[in-house]
Coordinates of C-alpha atoms in Angstrom, one line a residue:
M1046 CA -0.1 -0.1 0.1
A1047 CA 3.4 2.5 1.0
Q1048 CA 4.5 1.6 -2.6
T1049 CA 1.6 2.3 -4.4
S1050 CA 0.8 5.5 -2.5
K1051 CA 4.4 6.7 -2.8
K1052 CA 4.2 6.0 -6.8
R1053 CA 0.8 8.2 -6.9
D1054 CA 2.2 11.3 -5.0
K1055 CA 5.6 11.3 -7.4
P1056 CA 4.9 14.4 -10.1
R1057 CA 4.4 13.2 -13.1
N1058 CA 5.7 15.8 -15.6
L1059 CA 7.0 19.3 -14.1
K1060 CA 8.0 20.7 -16.9
K1061 CA 4.3 19.8 -18.4
T1062 CA 2.9 21.6 -15.5
L1063 CA 4.8 24.9 -15.9
F1064 CA 3.8 24.6 -19.7
R1065 CA 0.5 24.4 -19.0
L1066 CA 0.6 27.3 -16.5
A1067 CA 2.5 29.5 -19.0
K1068 CA -0.2 29.1 -21.5
Y1069 CA -2.4 30.5 -19.0
L1070 CA -0.2 33.4 -17.9
Y1071 CA 0.4 34.1 -21.5
Q1072 CA -3.7 35.4 -21.8
F1073 CA -2.4 38.2 -19.9
K1074 CA 0.3 38.5 -21.4
W1075 CA 0.2 42.6 -21.7
L1076 CA 0.0 42.6 -18.0
L1077 CA 2.5 40.3 -17.6
I1078 CA 4.7 42.4 -19.6
T1079 CA 4.3 45.5 -17.8
C1080 CA 5.3 44.0 -14.7
M1081 CA 8.3 42.9 -16.4
L1082 CA 9.1 46.0 -17.4
L1083 CA 8.3 47.8 -14.6
S1084 CA 10.2 44.6 -12.5
V1085 CA 13.7 45.6 -14.8
A1086 CA 13.3 49.3 -13.8
S1087 CA 12.9 48.9 -10.5
N1088 CA 15.7 46.7 -10.1
L1089 CA 18.1 48.8 -12.1
L1090 CA 17.5 51.6 -9.9
M1091 CA 18.1 49.4 -6.7
L1092 CA 21.4 48.2 -8.4
C1093 CA 22.3 52.1 -8.4
G1094 CA 22.4 52.1 -4.8
P1095 CA 25.4 50.3 -3.8
L1096 CA 27.4 52.1 -6.7
L1097 CA 26.6 55.5 -5.4
S1098 CA 27.2 54.5 -2.0
G1099 CA 30.9 53.4 -2.8
Y1100 CA 31.4 57.1 -4.2
A1101 CA 29.9 58.6 -1.2
I1102 CA 32.7 56.7 0.8
D1103 CA 35.4 57.4 -1.6
A1104 CA 34.5 61.3 -0.9
I1105 CA 35.5 60.4 2.8
Q1106 CA 39.7 61.2 2.5
P1107 CA 42.0 60.0 5.4
G1108 CA 42.5 62.2 7.8
P1109 CA 40.7 64.7 10.1
G1110 CA 38.1 67.1 8.0
K1111 CA 38.8 65.7 4.8
V1112 CA 35.4 64.9 3.8
D1113 CA 33.8 66.4 0.4
F1114 CA 30.2 67.1 1.6
D1115 CA 28.9 68.2 -1.8
K1116 CA 29.9 64.7 -2.9
V1117 CA 28.6 63.4 -0.3
F1118 CA 25.2 65.0 0.1
F1119 CA 25.0 64.2 -3.9
Y1120 CA 25.4 60.9 -3.9
C1121 CA 23.3 59.9 -0.8
G1122 CA 20.6 62.4 -2.3
L1123 CA 20.7 60.5 -5.5
M1124 CA 20.6 56.8 -3.6
L1125 CA 17.6 58.2 -1.9
L1126 CA 15.8 59.2 -5.0
F1127 CA 16.7 56.0 -6.9
Y1128 CA 15.4 53.7 -3.6
L1129 CA 12.0 55.7 -3.8
I1130 CA 11.2 55.4 -7.6
S1131 CA 12.0 52.0 -7.0
S1132 CA 9.8 51.5 -3.9
I1133 CA 7.0 53.1 -5.8
L1134 CA 7.7 50.9 -8.7
S1135 CA 7.5 47.8 -6.6
Y1136 CA 4.2 49.3 -5.2
L1137 CA 3.0 49.1 -8.5
I1138 CA 4.3 45.6 -9.2
S1139 CA 2.4 44.3 -6.3
I1140 CA -1.1 45.6 -7.4
L1141 CA -0.7 44.3 -10.9
M1142 CA 0.5 40.9 -9.8
I1143 CA -3.0 40.6 -7.5
R1144 CA -4.5 41.6 -10.7
L1145 CA -3.0 39.2 -13.2
S1146 CA -2.6 36.0 -10.4
Q1147 CA -7.0 36.3 -10.1
N1148 CA -7.4 36.8 -13.5
V1149 CA -5.5 33.6 -14.2
V1150 CA -7.2 31.9 -11.2
R1151 CA -10.5 32.8 -12.6
V1152 CA -9.8 31.0 -16.0
I1153 CA -8.5 28.1 -14.2
R1154 CA -11.9 28.1 -11.7
Q1155 CA -13.9 28.6 -15.2
D1156 CA -12.3 25.7 -17.0
L1157 CA -12.6 23.5 -14.2
F1158 CA -16.2 24.0 -14.0
E1159 CA -16.8 23.7 -17.8
K1160 CA -14.8 20.6 -17.4
L1161 CA -17.5 19.2 -14.9
A1162 CA -20.1 19.7 -16.9
K1163 CA -18.2 17.5 -20.0
L1164 CA -17.5 15.0 -17.6
P1165 CA -19.6 11.5 -17.8
V1166 CA -21.9 10.5 -14.7
G1167 CA -19.4 7.8 -13.6
F1168 CA -16.6 10.4 -12.7
F1169 CA -19.2 11.8 -10.3
D1170 CA -19.7 7.8 -8.9
Q1171 CA -15.9 7.1 -8.5
N1172 CA -14.5 10.3 -6.9
P1173 CA -15.2 12.1 -3.6
I1174 CA -16.8 15.2 -4.2
G1175 CA -14.7 17.0 -0.8
D1176 CA -11.7 16.0 -3.2
I1177 CA -12.8 17.6 -6.1
I1178 CA -14.0 20.9 -4.3
S1179 CA -10.7 20.9 -3.0
R1180 CA -9.3 21.5 -6.3
F1181 CA -11.1 24.1 -6.7
T1182 CA -10.6 25.8 -3.5
Y1183 CA -7.1 25.0 -1.9
D1184 CA -5.0 24.3 -4.8
T1185 CA -6.6 26.8 -6.9
D1186 CA -5.6 29.3 -3.9
N1187 CA -2.4 27.6 -3.8
V1188 CA -1.8 28.4 -7.7
N1189 CA -2.9 31.8 -6.7
T1190 CA -0.5 32.6 -4.0
S1191 CA 2.4 31.6 -6.1
L1192 CA 1.7 33.1 -8.9
A1193 CA 1.0 36.4 -7.0
N1194 CA 4.2 36.4 -5.0
D1195 CA 6.7 34.5 -6.9
T1196 CA 6.4 34.9 -10.4
V1197 CA 7.5 39.0 -10.5
Q1198 CA 10.0 37.6 -7.3
I1199 CA 11.8 35.4 -9.6
L1200 CA 12.6 37.9 -12.5
S1201 CA 13.6 40.3 -10.0
S1202 CA 15.8 37.8 -8.2
L1203 CA 17.3 37.1 -12.1
I1204 CA 17.6 40.8 -12.7
T1205 CA 19.7 41.6 -9.3
V1206 CA 21.8 38.3 -9.5
F1207 CA 23.0 39.1 -12.8
G1208 CA 23.5 43.0 -12.2
S1209 CA 25.0 42.4 -9.3
L1210 CA 27.6 40.1 -11.0
I1211 CA 28.4 42.3 -13.6
M1212 CA 29.0 45.0 -11.1
M1213 CA 30.9 43.1 -9.1
I1214 CA 33.1 41.9 -12.2
L1215 CA 33.7 45.9 -13.1
I1216 CA 34.5 46.7 -9.6
S1217 CA 37.0 43.5 -8.9
P1218 CA 37.4 40.7 -11.0
E1219 CA 39.6 39.2 -8.3
L1220 CA 36.9 39.4 -5.8
V1221 CA 34.2 37.4 -7.9
L1222 CA 36.5 34.4 -7.9
V1223 CA 35.0 33.4 -4.5
F1224 CA 31.7 33.1 -6.1
V1225 CA 32.9 30.3 -8.5
I1226 CA 32.7 28.0 -5.7
T1227 CA 29.9 28.8 -3.7
V1228 CA 27.2 29.4 -6.5
P1229 CA 27.5 25.9 -8.0
A1230 CA 27.5 24.7 -5.0
S1231 CA 24.2 26.3 -3.7
I1232 CA 22.9 25.1 -7.5
F1233 CA 23.3 21.8 -7.0
L1234 CA 22.4 21.5 -3.3
T1235 CA 18.9 23.3 -4.2
R1236 CA 18.5 20.8 -7.1
F1237 CA 19.3 18.1 -4.8
L1238 CA 16.6 19.1 -2.0
I1239 CA 13.7 20.0 -4.4
K1240 CA 14.3 16.4 -5.9
R1241 CA 14.2 14.8 -2.8
F1242 CA 11.0 17.0 -1.4
Q1243 CA 8.9 17.5 -4.1
P1244 CA 6.7 14.3 -3.8
L1245 CA 6.0 15.3 -0.2
F1246 CA 4.1 18.7 -1.4
S1247 CA 2.2 16.1 -4.1
K1248 CA 1.1 14.2 -1.1
R1249 CA 0.2 17.0 1.1
S1250 CA -2.3 18.3 -1.9
R1251 CA -3.9 14.6 -2.1
V1252 CA -4.3 14.2 1.6
L1253 CA -6.1 17.3 2.1
G1254 CA -8.3 16.4 -0.6
E1255 CA -9.4 13.4 1.2
L1256 CA -9.7 15.3 4.3
N1257 CA -12.3 17.7 2.1
G1258 CA -13.7 14.7 0.8
L1259 CA -14.0 12.7 4.5
S1260 CA -15.5 16.3 5.8
E1261 CA -17.9 16.4 3.2
E1262 CA -19.0 13.2 3.8
L1263 CA -19.4 13.1 7.4
T1264 CA -20.7 16.4 7.5
S1265 CA -23.9 15.5 5.4
G1266 CA -24.6 12.4 7.2
Q1267 CA -24.6 13.8 10.7
Q1268 CA -28.4 12.7 11.2
T1269 CA -27.5 9.1 10.4
I1270 CA -24.2 9.3 12.6
K1271 CA -26.3 10.5 15.2
V1272 CA -28.6 8.1 14.9
Y1273 CA -26.6 5.0 15.2
N1274 CA -24.6 6.5 18.1
Q1275 CA -21.4 6.7 16.0
E1276 CA -20.5 10.0 17.1
D1277 CA -17.0 8.9 18.8
N1278 CA -16.5 6.3 16.0
T1279 CA -16.6 9.3 13.8
I1280 CA -14.5 11.7 15.8
E1281 CA -11.8 8.9 15.8
R1282 CA -12.1 8.3 12.0
F1283 CA -11.4 12.2 11.5
D1284 CA -9.0 12.6 14.0
K1285 CA -6.9 9.9 12.2
M1286 CA -7.3 11.4 8.8
N1287 CA -6.7 14.7 10.2
R1288 CA -3.3 13.9 11.7
E1289 CA -2.2 12.2 8.5
A1290 CA -3.3 15.4 6.8
V1291 CA -0.8 17.1 9.3
D1292 CA 1.8 15.2 9.2
A1293 CA 1.8 15.3 5.6
Y1294 CA 1.7 19.1 5.8
Y1295 CA 4.4 19.0 8.4
N1296 CA 6.5 17.0 6.5
A1297 CA 6.4 19.2 3.2
E1298 CA 7.1 22.2 5.5
Y1299 CA 9.9 20.5 7.7
Y1300 CA 11.9 19.7 4.9
G1301 CA 11.1 22.2 2.3
S1302 CA 12.1 24.6 4.5
M1303 CA 15.7 23.0 4.7
T1304 CA 16.6 24.9 1.3
G1305 CA 16.6 28.0 2.4
P1306 CA 18.8 28.0 5.3
S1307 CA 21.3 25.7 3.7
V1308 CA 21.9 27.6 0.6
N1309 CA 21.9 30.7 3.1
F1310 CA 24.9 29.2 5.0
I1311 CA 26.6 29.2 1.7
N1312 CA 25.8 32.6 0.9
N1313 CA 27.6 33.4 4.3
L1314 CA 30.1 31.7 3.7
S1315 CA 31.1 33.4 0.8
L1316 CA 30.5 36.8 2.3
S1317 CA 33.3 35.9 4.8
L1318 CA 35.5 34.8 2.0
V1319 CA 34.9 38.4 0.4
S1320 CA 35.9 40.1 3.1
V1321 CA 38.9 38.1 3.8
L1322 CA 39.9 38.4 0.5
G1323 CA 39.3 41.9 0.1
A1324 CA 41.2 42.9 3.0
I1325 CA 44.1 41.5 1.5
L1326 CA 43.3 43.2 -2.0
F1327 CA 42.9 46.5 0.1
L1328 CA 46.1 46.0 1.8
F1329 CA 48.1 46.2 -1.5
Q1330 CA 45.9 48.9 -2.6
R1331 CA 44.3 47.0 -5.4
I1332 CA 40.8 48.2 -4.3
S1333 CA 39.4 51.1 -2.4
L1334 CA 37.8 51.4 0.5
G1335 CA 34.5 52.6 -1.5
N1336 CA 34.6 50.1 -4.3
L1337 CA 35.1 47.4 -1.6
S1338 CA 32.0 48.7 0.4
S1339 CA 30.0 48.6 -2.9
F1340 CA 31.2 45.1 -3.5
V1341 CA 30.2 43.8 -0.2
L1342 CA 26.8 45.3 -0.8
Y1343 CA 26.5 43.7 -4.0
S1344 CA 27.7 40.5 -2.9
R1345 CA 24.7 40.7 -0.4
K1346 CA 22.4 41.7 -3.2
F1347 CA 23.8 38.7 -5.3
S1348 CA 23.4 36.3 -2.5
G1349 CA 20.1 37.2 -1.2
P1350 CA 18.1 36.3 -4.2
I1351 CA 19.8 32.9 -4.7
N1352 CA 18.8 32.5 -0.9
E1353 CA 15.3 34.0 -2.0
L1354 CA 14.9 31.8 -4.9
A1355 CA 15.7 28.6 -2.8
N1356 CA 12.7 29.4 -0.3
I1357 CA 10.6 30.7 -3.7
F1358 CA 11.5 27.1 -4.9
T1359 CA 9.9 25.3 -2.3
D1360 CA 6.4 27.6 -2.8
I1361 CA 6.5 26.7 -6.3
Q1362 CA 6.8 22.9 -5.4
S1363 CA 3.5 23.5 -3.6
A1364 CA 2.1 25.5 -6.2
L1365 CA 3.1 22.8 -8.7
A1366 CA 1.7 19.7 -7.1
A1367 CA -1.5 21.7 -6.6
A1368 CA -1.6 22.7 -10.4
E1369 CA -0.8 19.3 -11.5
R1370 CA -3.9 18.2 -9.5
I1371 CA -5.7 20.6 -11.3
F1372 CA -4.6 19.8 -14.6
N1373 CA -5.2 16.0 -14.0
L1374 CA -8.9 16.9 -13.5
L1375 CA -8.9 19.1 -16.8
D1376 CA -7.3 15.8 -18.4
E1377 CA -9.8 13.8 -17.4
E1378 CA -12.1 11.8 -20.6
N1379 CA -15.0 13.7 -21.3
E1380 CA -18.3 12.4 -21.7
V1381 CA -18.0 10.2 -25.2
S1382 CA -18.8 12.6 -28.0
D1383 CA -22.0 12.3 -30.0
V1384 CA -21.2 10.2 -33.6
D1385 CA -21.4 11.9 -36.8
N1386 CA -24.5 13.0 -37.9
A1387 CA -26.0 11.8 -35.0
H1388 CA -30.0 11.8 -35.1
V1389 CA -31.7 14.3 -33.5
F1390 CA -35.2 13.4 -31.3
E1391 CA -37.6 15.9 -32.4
S1392 CA -41.2 14.1 -32.7
I1393 CA -41.2 11.2 -30.0
S1394 CA -43.9 8.3 -30.3
G1395 CA -41.9 7.0 -27.4
D1396 CA -41.2 3.1 -28.3
V1397 CA -38.4 1.8 -26.0
A1398 CA -36.4 -1.4 -26.5
F1399 CA -33.7 -3.4 -24.9
E1400 CA -31.8 -6.0 -27.3
H1401 CA -29.5 -8.6 -25.3
V1402 CA -27.9 -5.1 -23.3
K1403 CA -25.0 -6.4 -21.2
F1404 CA -23.4 -3.5 -18.7
G1405 CA -21.1 -3.5 -15.8
Y1406 CA -19.7 -0.6 -13.9
D1407 CA -17.1 -2.4 -14.0
P1408 CA -16.9 -4.2 -17.6
E1409 CA -15.2 -7.9 -15.6
R1410 CA -18.3 -7.7 -13.5
P1411 CA -21.4 -7.3 -15.2
I1412 CA -24.5 -6.5 -13.3
I1413 CA -27.2 -6.8 -16.3
H1414 CA -26.4 -10.0 -18.7
D1415 CA -28.8 -10.0 -21.1
L1416 CA -31.7 -8.0 -21.1
N1417 CA -34.3 -8.0 -23.4
L1418 CA -37.6 -5.7 -22.7
T1419 CA -40.0 -3.5 -25.1
A1420 CA -41.8 -0.6 -23.7
D1421 CA -44.8 0.4 -26.3
S1422 CA -45.5 4.1 -26.7
G1423 CA -48.0 5.3 -24.2
N1424 CA -47.3 2.4 -21.9
L1425 CA -46.3 2.5 -18.0
I1426 CA -43.6 0.3 -17.3
A1427 CA -43.0 -0.8 -13.8
I1428 CA -39.7 -2.0 -12.9
V1429 CA -39.8 -4.1 -9.1
G1430 CA -36.9 -6.5 -8.1
P1431 CA -34.8 -6.5 -4.8
T1432 CA -32.0 -4.4 -4.3
G1433 CA -29.0 -4.8 -6.4
A1434 CA -30.8 -6.0 -9.0
G1435 CA -30.0 -3.4 -11.5
K1436 CA -33.2 -1.5 -11.5
T1437 CA -31.4 2.2 -11.4
T1438 CA -29.0 1.0 -13.7
I1439 CA -31.8 0.5 -16.3
V1440 CA -32.8 4.4 -15.9
N1441 CA -29.0 5.1 -16.1
L1442 CA -29.0 3.3 -19.5
L1443 CA -32.0 4.9 -20.8
M1444 CA -30.3 8.2 -20.4
R1445 CA -27.2 7.4 -21.7
F1446 CA -25.4 8.2 -18.5
Y1447 CA -23.4 5.1 -18.9
D1448 CA -23.5 3.1 -22.5
P1449 CA -23.9 -0.4 -22.8
N1450 CA -21.2 -2.9 -23.0
E1451 CA -22.9 -5.1 -25.5
G1452 CA -26.1 -4.9 -27.1
V1453 CA -28.7 -2.0 -28.5
I1454 CA -31.3 0.2 -26.5
S1455 CA -33.6 1.8 -29.1
L1456 CA -36.3 4.9 -29.1
D1457 CA -38.3 4.8 -31.8
G1458 CA -36.6 2.4 -33.6
F1459 CA -33.4 4.3 -33.6
D1460 CA -30.2 3.3 -31.2
I1461 CA -29.8 5.9 -28.8
K1462 CA -25.6 6.1 -29.1
K1463 CA -26.3 7.0 -32.6
A1464 CA -28.4 10.0 -31.3
T1465 CA -27.5 13.4 -29.5
R1466 CA -27.6 13.2 -25.9
K1467 CA -29.3 16.6 -25.5
S1468 CA -31.9 15.4 -27.5
L1469 CA -32.3 12.3 -25.8
R1470 CA -32.6 13.8 -22.5
K1471 CA -35.2 16.6 -23.3
S1472 CA -37.2 13.6 -24.1
Y1473 CA -37.4 12.8 -20.8
A1474 CA -38.9 14.0 -17.3
M1475 CA -37.2 12.3 -14.6
V1476 CA -37.9 12.6 -10.5
L1477 CA -35.6 10.7 -8.6
Q1478 CA -35.6 9.3 -5.3
G1479 CA -32.7 11.9 -3.9
T1480 CA -34.1 15.5 -4.2
W1481 CA -31.9 18.1 -5.4
L1482 CA -32.8 21.7 -4.8
F1483 CA -30.5 24.6 -5.5
T1484 CA -29.8 27.9 -4.1
G1485 CA -32.9 30.2 -5.4
T1486 CA -36.3 30.9 -5.5
I1487 CA -39.4 28.6 -5.5
F1488 CA -40.3 29.4 -8.6
E1489 CA -36.6 29.4 -10.0
N1490 CA -36.4 25.8 -8.9
L1491 CA -39.9 24.8 -10.3
A1492 CA -38.9 26.1 -13.7
Y1493 CA -35.7 24.7 -13.6
G1494 CA -36.1 22.8 -17.1
N1495 CA -38.5 25.1 -18.8
D1496 CA -37.4 28.5 -19.5
E1497 CA -40.7 29.8 -20.6
A1498 CA -42.8 28.8 -17.8
T1499 CA -44.8 31.5 -16.4
I1500 CA -46.0 32.0 -12.8
E1501 CA -49.2 30.5 -13.9
D1502 CA -47.8 27.5 -15.5
V1503 CA -45.7 27.0 -11.8
Q1504 CA -48.9 27.4 -10.0
R1505 CA -50.5 24.4 -11.9
A1506 CA -47.6 22.4 -11.5
T1507 CA -47.8 22.8 -7.8
R1508 CA -51.4 22.1 -7.8
A1509 CA -50.9 19.0 -9.3
A1510 CA -48.5 17.9 -6.8
H1511 CA -50.7 19.1 -3.9
I1512 CA -48.0 21.4 -2.6
D1513 CA -49.7 24.8 -3.5
T1514 CA -50.9 25.5 -0.1
F1515 CA -47.6 24.8 1.4
V1516 CA -45.9 27.3 -1.1
E1517 CA -48.5 30.0 -1.1
Q1518 CA -48.5 30.3 2.8
L1519 CA -44.9 31.0 2.9
P1520 CA -43.7 34.7 4.0
N1521 CA -42.8 35.5 0.0
G1522 CA -44.7 32.7 -1.5
Y1523 CA -43.1 31.6 -5.2
D1524 CA -40.2 34.4 -4.2
T1525 CA -39.2 32.2 -1.1
V1526 CA -35.4 31.7 -1.6
L1527 CA -34.5 28.2 -0.7
D1528 CA -30.8 27.4 0.1
E1529 CA -29.1 24.2 -1.9
A1530 CA -30.3 21.8 1.3
G1531 CA -33.9 22.7 1.3
A1532 CA -33.5 23.9 4.5
G1533 CA -36.9 24.5 6.5
L1534 CA -38.7 21.8 4.4
S1535 CA -39.6 18.3 5.0
Q1536 CA -38.0 15.8 2.7
G1537 CA -41.5 14.9 1.7
Q1538 CA -42.1 18.9 0.6
K1539 CA -39.3 18.7 -1.2
Q1540 CA -39.9 15.7 -3.3
L1541 CA -43.2 17.0 -4.1
L1542 CA -41.4 20.2 -5.6
T1543 CA -39.0 18.3 -7.6
I1544 CA -42.1 16.4 -8.6
A1545 CA -43.7 19.6 -9.9
R1546 CA -40.8 20.6 -11.6
A1547 CA -41.2 17.1 -14.0
F1548 CA -45.1 18.6 -14.4
L1549 CA -43.6 21.7 -16.0
L1550 CA -41.5 19.8 -18.5
D1551 CA -42.9 19.2 -21.9
A1552 CA -41.0 15.6 -22.3
D1553 CA -42.5 12.8 -24.3
L1554 CA -41.2 10.2 -21.7
L1555 CA -41.1 9.7 -17.8
I1556 CA -39.1 8.1 -15.5
L1557 CA -39.8 7.8 -11.4
D1558 CA -37.5 6.3 -9.2
E1559 CA -39.3 6.1 -6.1
A1560 CA -41.1 9.1 -6.4
T1561 CA -43.2 9.1 -3.8
S1562 CA -40.9 7.5 -1.0
N1563 CA -40.9 10.1 1.0
V1564 CA -44.6 11.6 1.2
D1565 CA -47.4 9.9 3.4
T1566 CA -50.0 7.8 2.4
Q1567 CA -52.9 10.2 1.6
T1568 CA -50.3 13.0 -0.4
E1569 CA -49.4 9.8 -1.9
R1570 CA -52.9 9.0 -3.4
Y1571 CA -53.0 12.7 -4.7
V1572 CA -50.1 12.9 -6.2
Q1573 CA -50.6 9.3 -7.9
D1574 CA -53.9 11.1 -9.1
A1575 CA -52.0 14.1 -10.7
M1576 CA -49.1 11.4 -12.2
Q1577 CA -51.6 9.8 -13.7
E1578 CA -52.5 13.1 -15.8
L1579 CA -48.9 13.7 -16.1
M1580 CA -48.3 10.3 -17.5
A1581 CA -51.1 10.5 -19.5
D1582 CA -49.7 9.4 -23.5
K1583 CA -46.2 9.1 -22.3
T1584 CA -44.2 6.3 -22.0
S1585 CA -43.3 5.9 -18.3
F1586 CA -40.7 4.0 -16.6
V1587 CA -41.5 3.5 -12.8
I1588 CA -38.9 2.1 -10.2
A1589 CA -41.2 0.9 -7.2
H1590 CA -40.6 -0.6 -4.2
R1591 CA -44.2 0.0 -2.9
L1592 CA -46.0 -2.4 -5.0
S1593 CA -49.3 -0.6 -4.3
T1594 CA -48.3 2.2 -6.6
I1595 CA -48.0 0.2 -9.7
V1596 CA -50.5 -2.1 -9.7
N1597 CA -52.2 -0.4 -12.8
A1598 CA -49.4 -0.4 -14.8
D1599 CA -49.4 -1.8 -18.6
K1600 CA -46.6 -4.0 -18.0
I1601 CA -44.6 -5.2 -14.9
L1602 CA -40.7 -6.2 -15.1
V1603 CA -39.6 -8.0 -12.1
V1604 CA -35.4 -7.9 -12.5
E1605 CA -33.3 -10.0 -10.9
S1606 CA -29.9 -10.1 -10.7
G1607 CA -29.6 -8.0 -14.4
N1608 CA -32.1 -9.8 -16.0
V1609 CA -36.1 -9.7 -16.3
V1610 CA -36.8 -13.1 -14.7
E1611 CA -40.8 -12.0 -15.1
Q1612 CA -42.7 -9.6 -17.2
G1613 CA -46.7 -9.0 -17.4
T1614 CA -49.7 -7.4 -15.6
H1615 CA -50.1 -7.2 -12.1
E1616 CA -52.9 -9.8 -12.4
Q1617 CA -50.8 -12.0 -14.6
L1618 CA -48.0 -12.0 -12.1
L1619 CA -50.0 -13.0 -9.3
A1620 CA -51.8 -15.5 -11.2
K1621 CA -48.1 -17.0 -11.9
N1622 CA -47.1 -17.4 -8.3
G1623 CA -43.7 -16.8 -8.9
V1624 CA -41.2 -14.0 -7.8
Y1625 CA -43.3 -11.3 -8.1
A1626 CA -46.4 -12.8 -6.0
G1627 CA -43.8 -13.4 -3.7
L1628 CA -42.9 -9.6 -3.0
Y1629 CA -46.2 -8.6 -3.0
Q1630 CA -47.2 -11.2 -0.6
A1631 CA -44.4 -10.0 1.6
Q1632 CA -45.4 -6.7 1.7
F1633 CA -49.4 -7.0 2.2
E1634 CA -49.7 -10.3 3.9
G1635 CA -46.8 -10.6 5.8

């Protein structure tokens, strides 16, 4: 297990990740170029400081009273002016880089969200929602921080390093020989440490994503946790994952922080060597005191950015690990595209057929083995069977959330794999057992699939679903704002709202997956009557556990182990005294 995890944590291709980040930066190239030009100007002004300082020191002659104050004040005043302008430019650079980084992250988040709309349903079945959200939040924030702080800092450091090196060569080539030893040592040490510590930052991003996933899971399941008195076990489970996240974060930061002090030690060593060698050169009058002072200041400017770059590389490692997780999501395979010249369903009769359909979420472990069924136009088809028999899988195949591994599913004689998904899915209205409401008014939630719906249309739908009285008693009626969890509504009320939403869709086929499981018996009878009107002249598929709701179905399919083992009307299946009769008797005669 440990080996697998370590392999997964190792970055795949840092050069590719850097290149893709650069492509995002290129979208705002003029803003970036402006920052670079200002950075060049700011750093060149800063580099003039040590030289002017040396001139001021050389204006001080040995002996009492031999000071040319005019030169001292001139050079010091000029140095102060240059530093002031440089500081103003640095401030402008900071503002522009914040804008640049926010623009880049905005585009990345937009690309991520657009990617989610293109991913197949299977991706969300296999990946924790918390981990996906972590890529939108923690990982993008990590990239944002690095872009805002590190991009121009790297450029500034490079300008300072090369500018300082040129000035030091002009002042004293002999003293520069010290850095022939110390600079390569710094470079090799930094590369060695980065290579060793990069996997730790990848692991940190992964573990924090898993922690977010667990947090989302445990937060949404609080009611069940309390019912089963699992608070202590849940806390222990979270504590274990939390400790793992803290350890991953600590290890990344602990070992990453070694880079700066290690390089700083080499830089300080170079300063000591410069001081010793400079004193010898001054003794032999090979260098003036002012030039020696300027050289020492330039050596600090030369060594300082090298140390800063070492620390920046630690932040960059973290940002690249986060960016790699973002790009991994962007590289996920999209839902299979429609075939060329795909059929568009427009006028639907509603004849549906499964012919020798075989399917498994894992192709090696099929759930549906050899499914054959027909649903004639306008018929009510009920699907019943034990848990895990494949009932919901049939719905997933009807909607092309998944495609069968073998066999053909047709609508009005057309293979649905050769039709556009959009036209296929627009042909269905669907009510699921799990309700989904979004942050918005009740009107917006109900008219979600029908942009042309009026308030009168919505009111008719709520009356049909027997939720109109409740809605109209709310303080703001249909303008009442709901949150994503539907706080303040019972589960039954939320389900009735989703049923009303289905009434507003002008669809030719209908899927009901335990659509009345959360309403009381009396309301269920009203809703059943309303659904009869909704299902009129429509081919309807109803998944039901309460067999009382499907006794009037035109055809009942009994699914067991992925196969239709019985089919017929309610009376026909009871007369067979088979699987369906056993299920019915278990509910009503037990």
